[in-house]
């Protein structure tokens, strides 16, 4: 299924632009008309992180005339393994500004719009309305559902990509011509079921594999060439080096873009929709969360405690709290961890940032360890407040 | 029927790291039952407490999403590839 071009051509290309884009211009399918469409195009990249980095660089180089970048975060050293739009000297700088500076360096002939803010239900409609196409490079379910809903409600196409370890997925969602993200995944997973890249890791170059597919699809949509990835999900396996595509059907029962939609405006709270932490875990941690300083003082005072690290072995290897015993979260979820817990000691659970340990705390309390606690903020808060000499990840 | 089952990264802890395992069954339901028997626990990551496919997991028989076919009763002909594709949000 080919689709008409999303953007009308600009009136003309300058001499500088003809020189710069000559390798596009001599491709018959792109040509002057296609390049003029790119010049007239307004594309927003949501997130200047793993996927946003290659996406923004190539969109800029390709001559997309107006390129927006929205990100609220600042560049962290742990981003540099994959977020190639930022450099060492950008650490601590807002990502949106750092990305815009790289884009301007790559192509001074285009306009860059910096949105150094959080994308929220308050601003998403106004911001998206200014663009022809959205590239979704966010890193969490809440924002992804919000991006989808806003795009569908505004009738905008968006190019979606997602990554984890060695696996990538990409598709184009455009309710007018095919399915939306909710047709593919009607509901987000409950918290704790699907790990994030911060928990599970990601191969840096995977970002380029998927980000480049996203730019490829963006260019096709803007210029109206080729077969867009509408109604198909591309699945990439970097270890096996395979690309497979499966059909994504428009769900007639979709609550957003189906025949009888029940979602006709943005949800009030996407965080709640996706559940940052499960209700059980929220209940478990209430009154049973300690700080890193408290844990340190308990250890120093020789309190009768048993500290359990619920992360994965490779995370434990990177950094761990002295004295902590490793029992990964999965062993709590399947129950096998319980028999290894001492009955005569106070259980203290921790993970990287406090989400996984909260889930485990619910299991442990249900099993009768009513005085068990977890470390709020996880090993990261331990490093911050107790021993800053330890590495973070 | 002998089929192959593609295991996503996040479920490979159940299959000792294998990305693809062999399966048996005339329908998807039978294939998933056999899969859970071979790799205990994996079934609960795909099916919810009521035995239905979880809403954030898509299962494909060949290229087709079984939600738009016969769900767990979708036939799994000999040699077909069954793919389990959970939602991931990383970026």
PDB file of N, CA and C in Angstrom, chain B residues 32-73:
ATOM      1  N   UNK B  32       1.083 -24.010  23.523  1.00  0.00           N
ATOM      2  CA  UNK B  32       1.469 -23.273  24.731  1.00  0.00           C
ATOM      3  C   UNK B  32       1.465 -24.187  25.960  1.00  0.00           C
ATOM      4  N   UNK B  33       0.534 -25.151  25.988  1.00  0.00           N
ATOM      5  CA  UNK B  33       0.518 -26.115  27.106  1.00  0.00           C
ATOM      6  C   UNK B  33       1.812 -26.930  27.123  1.00  0.00           C
ATOM      7  N   UNK B  34       2.198 -27.388  25.940  1.00  0.00           N
ATOM      8  CA  UNK B  34       3.432 -28.173  25.830  1.00  0.00           C
ATOM      9  C   UNK B  34       4.650 -27.301  26.191  1.00  0.00           C
ATOM     10  N   UNK B  35       4.605 -26.057  25.755  1.00  0.00           N
ATOM     11  CA  UNK B  35       5.709 -25.132  26.032  1.00  0.00           C
ATOM     12  C   UNK B  35       5.876 -24.956  27.544  1.00  0.00           C
ATOM     13  N   UNK B  36       4.756 -24.791  28.247  1.00  0.00           N
ATOM     14  CA  UNK B  36       4.819 -24.596  29.696  1.00  0.00           C
ATOM     15  C   UNK B  36       5.263 -25.872  30.409  1.00  0.00           C
ATOM     16  N   UNK B  37       4.913 -27.016  29.823  1.00  0.00           N
ATOM     17  CA  UNK B  37       5.366 -28.285  30.407  1.00  0.00           C
ATOM     18  C   UNK B  37       6.885 -28.417  30.238  1.00  0.00           C
ATOM     19  N   UNK B  38       7.380 -27.998  29.092  1.00  0.00           N
ATOM     20  CA  UNK B  38       8.827 -28.074  28.826  1.00  0.00           C
ATOM     21  C   UNK B  38       9.598 -27.023  29.625  1.00  0.00           C
ATOM     22  N   UNK B  39       8.996 -25.834  29.748  1.00  0.00           N
ATOM     23  CA  UNK B  39       9.681 -24.711  30.403  1.00  0.00           C
ATOM     24  C   UNK B  39       8.741 -24.125  31.456  1.00  0.00           C
ATOM     25  N   UNK B  40       8.675 -24.739  32.622  1.00  0.00           N
ATOM     26  CA  UNK B  40       7.679 -24.349  33.624  1.00  0.00           C
ATOM     27  C   UNK B  40       7.734 -22.864  33.960  1.00  0.00           C
ATOM     28  N   UNK B  41       6.563 -22.250  33.975  1.00  0.00           N
ATOM     29  CA  UNK B  41       6.481 -20.837  34.339  1.00  0.00           C
ATOM     30  C   UNK B  41       6.286 -19.923  33.149  1.00  0.00           C
ATOM     31  N   UNK B  42       6.702 -20.374  31.968  1.00  0.00           N
ATOM     32  CA  UNK B  42       6.647 -19.474  30.808  1.00  0.00           C
ATOM     33  C   UNK B  42       5.197 -19.208  30.404  1.00  0.00           C
ATOM     34  N   UNK B  43       4.331 -20.212  30.652  1.00  0.00           N
ATOM     35  CA  UNK B  43       2.926 -20.048  30.275  1.00  0.00           C
ATOM     36  C   UNK B  43       2.268 -18.866  30.963  1.00  0.00           C
ATOM     37  N   UNK B  44       2.610 -18.681  32.255  1.00  0.00           N
ATOM     38  CA  UNK B  44       1.981 -17.608  33.026  1.00  0.00           C
ATOM     39  C   UNK B  44       2.430 -16.228  32.559  1.00  0.00           C
ATOM     40  N   UNK B  45       3.545 -16.173  31.837  1.00  0.00           N
ATOM     41  CA  UNK B  45       4.001 -14.883  31.308  1.00  0.00           C
ATOM     42  C   UNK B  45       3.258 -14.529  30.029  1.00  0.00           C
ATOM     43  N   UNK B  46       2.637 -15.528  29.414  1.00  0.00           N
ATOM     44  CA  UNK B  46       1.929 -15.311  28.149  1.00  0.00           C
ATOM     45  C   UNK B  46       0.421 -15.260  28.373  1.00  0.00           C
ATOM     46  N   UNK B  47      -0.073 -16.124  29.274  1.00  0.00           N
ATOM     47  CA  UNK B  47      -1.508 -16.192  29.551  1.00  0.00           C
ATOM     48  C   UNK B  47      -1.802 -15.613  30.930  1.00  0.00           C
ATOM     49  N   UNK B  48      -2.965 -14.978  31.055  1.00  0.00           N
ATOM     50  CA  UNK B  48      -3.317 -14.427  32.361  1.00  0.00           C
ATOM     51  C   UNK B  48      -3.988 -15.498  33.236  1.00  0.00           C
ATOM     52  N   UNK B  49      -4.475 -15.080  34.401  1.00  0.00           N
ATOM     53  CA  UNK B  49      -5.020 -16.024  35.378  1.00  0.00           C
ATOM     54  C   UNK B  49      -6.238 -16.759  34.822  1.00  0.00           C
ATOM     55  N   UNK B  50      -6.949 -16.110  33.881  1.00  0.00           N
ATOM     56  CA  UNK B  50      -8.144 -16.743  33.323  1.00  0.00           C
ATOM     57  C   UNK B  50      -7.811 -17.572  32.086  1.00  0.00           C
ATOM     58  N   UNK B  51      -6.528 -17.675  31.777  1.00  0.00           N
ATOM     59  CA  UNK B  51      -6.120 -18.515  30.661  1.00  0.00           C
ATOM     60  C   UNK B  51      -6.162 -17.830  29.313  1.00  0.00           C
ATOM     61  N   UNK B  52      -6.376 -16.503  29.303  1.00  0.00           N
ATOM     62  CA  UNK B  52      -6.385 -15.790  28.023  1.00  0.00           C
ATOM     63  C   UNK B  52      -5.023 -15.150  27.769  1.00  0.00           C
ATOM     64  N   UNK B  53      -4.764 -14.885  26.480  1.00  0.00           N
ATOM     65  CA  UNK B  53      -3.490 -14.255  26.145  1.00  0.00           C
ATOM     66  C   UNK B  53      -3.477 -12.846  26.726  1.00  0.00           C
ATOM     67  N   UNK B  54      -2.390 -12.521  27.416  1.00  0.00           N
ATOM     68  CA  UNK B  54      -2.272 -11.211  28.034  1.00  0.00           C
ATOM     69  C   UNK B  54      -2.356 -10.112  26.977  1.00  0.00           C
ATOM     70  N   UNK B  55      -2.921  -8.965  27.353  1.00  0.00           N
ATOM     71  CA  UNK B  55      -3.188  -7.914  26.373  1.00  0.00           C
ATOM     72  C   UNK B  55      -1.922  -7.218  25.878  1.00  0.00           C
ATOM     73  N   UNK B  56      -0.818  -7.362  26.595  1.00  0.00           N
ATOM     74  CA  UNK B  56       0.420  -6.717  26.145  1.00  0.00           C
ATOM     75  C   UNK B  56       1.367  -7.721  25.495  1.00  0.00           C
ATOM     76  N   UNK B  57       0.831  -8.909  25.223  1.00  0.00           N
ATOM     77  CA  UNK B  57       1.627  -9.914  24.504  1.00  0.00           C
ATOM     78  C   UNK B  57       0.871 -10.265  23.239  1.00  0.00           C
ATOM     79  N   UNK B  58       1.543 -10.282  22.118  1.00  0.00           N
ATOM     80  CA  UNK B  58       0.915 -10.731  20.883  1.00  0.00           C
ATOM     81  C   UNK B  58       1.542 -12.049  20.459  1.00  0.00           C
ATOM     82  N   UNK B  59       0.692 -12.952  20.026  1.00  0.00           N
ATOM     83  CA  UNK B  59       1.181 -14.242  19.548  1.00  0.00           C
ATOM     84  C   UNK B  59       0.797 -14.368  18.077  1.00  0.00           C
ATOM     85  N   UNK B  60       1.784 -14.678  17.275  1.00  0.00           N
ATOM     86  CA  UNK B  60       1.563 -14.820  15.849  1.00  0.00           C
ATOM     87  C   UNK B  60       1.762 -16.267  15.445  1.00  0.00           C
ATOM     88  N   UNK B  61       0.840 -16.760  14.627  1.00  0.00           N
ATOM     89  CA  UNK B  61       1.055 -18.038  13.968  1.00  0.00           C
ATOM     90  C   UNK B  61       1.355 -17.684  12.522  1.00  0.00           C
ATOM     91  N   UNK B  62       2.587 -17.949  12.108  1.00  0.00           N
ATOM     92  CA  UNK B  62       3.025 -17.423  10.821  1.00  0.00           C
ATOM     93  C   UNK B  62       3.067 -15.905  10.926  1.00  0.00           C
ATOM     94  N   UNK B  63       2.428 -15.220  10.005  1.00  0.00           N
ATOM     95  CA  UNK B  63       2.425 -13.752  10.014  1.00  0.00           C
ATOM     96  C   UNK B  63       1.193 -13.171  10.672  1.00  0.00           C
ATOM     97  N   UNK B  64       0.285 -14.060  11.114  1.00  0.00           N
ATOM     98  CA  UNK B  64      -1.018 -13.584  11.582  1.00  0.00           C
ATOM     99  C   UNK B  64      -1.108 -13.499  13.095  1.00  0.00           C
ATOM    100  N   UNK B  65      -1.605 -12.364  13.571  1.00  0.00           N
ATOM    101  CA  UNK B  65      -1.885 -12.163  14.983  1.00  0.00           C
ATOM    102  C   UNK B  65      -3.113 -13.011  15.337  1.00  0.00           C
ATOM    103  N   UNK B  66      -2.964 -13.915  16.292  1.00  0.00           N
ATOM    104  CA  UNK B  66      -4.064 -14.846  16.583  1.00  0.00           C
ATOM    105  C   UNK B  66      -5.292 -14.156  17.183  1.00  0.00           C
ATOM    106  N   UNK B  67      -5.101 -12.913  17.683  1.00  0.00           N
ATOM    107  CA  UNK B  67      -6.272 -12.183  18.179  1.00  0.00           C
ATOM    108  C   UNK B  67      -7.266 -11.932  17.055  1.00  0.00           C
ATOM    109  N   UNK B  68      -6.761 -11.897  15.811  1.00  0.00           N
ATOM    110  CA  UNK B  68      -7.624 -11.662  14.658  1.00  0.00           C
ATOM    111  C   UNK B  68      -7.903 -12.970  13.919  1.00  0.00           C
ATOM    112  N   UNK B  69      -7.455 -14.068  14.510  1.00  0.00           N
ATOM    113  CA  UNK B  69      -7.805 -15.389  13.968  1.00  0.00           C
ATOM    114  C   UNK B  69      -8.673 -16.068  15.027  1.00  0.00           C
ATOM    115  N   UNK B  70      -8.317 -17.258  15.484  1.00  0.00           N
ATOM    116  CA  UNK B  70      -9.156 -17.957  16.459  1.00  0.00           C
ATOM    117  C   UNK B  70      -8.515 -18.009  17.842  1.00  0.00           C
ATOM    118  N   UNK B  71      -7.746 -16.965  18.152  1.00  0.00           N
ATOM    119  CA  UNK B  71      -7.079 -16.904  19.460  1.00  0.00           C
ATOM    120  C   UNK B  71      -6.361 -18.220  19.778  1.00  0.00           C
ATOM    121  N   UNK B  72      -6.623 -18.780  20.959  1.00  0.00           N
ATOM    122  CA  UNK B  72      -5.898 -19.992  21.352  1.00  0.00           C
ATOM    123  C   UNK B  72      -6.301 -21.203  20.523  1.00  0.00           C
ATOM    124  N   UNK B  73      -7.444 -21.113  19.847  1.00  0.00           N
ATOM    125  CA  UNK B  73      -7.886 -22.233  19.012  1.00  0.00           C
ATOM    126  C   UNK B  73      -7.321 -22.157  17.591  1.00  0.00           C
TER     127      UNK B  73
END
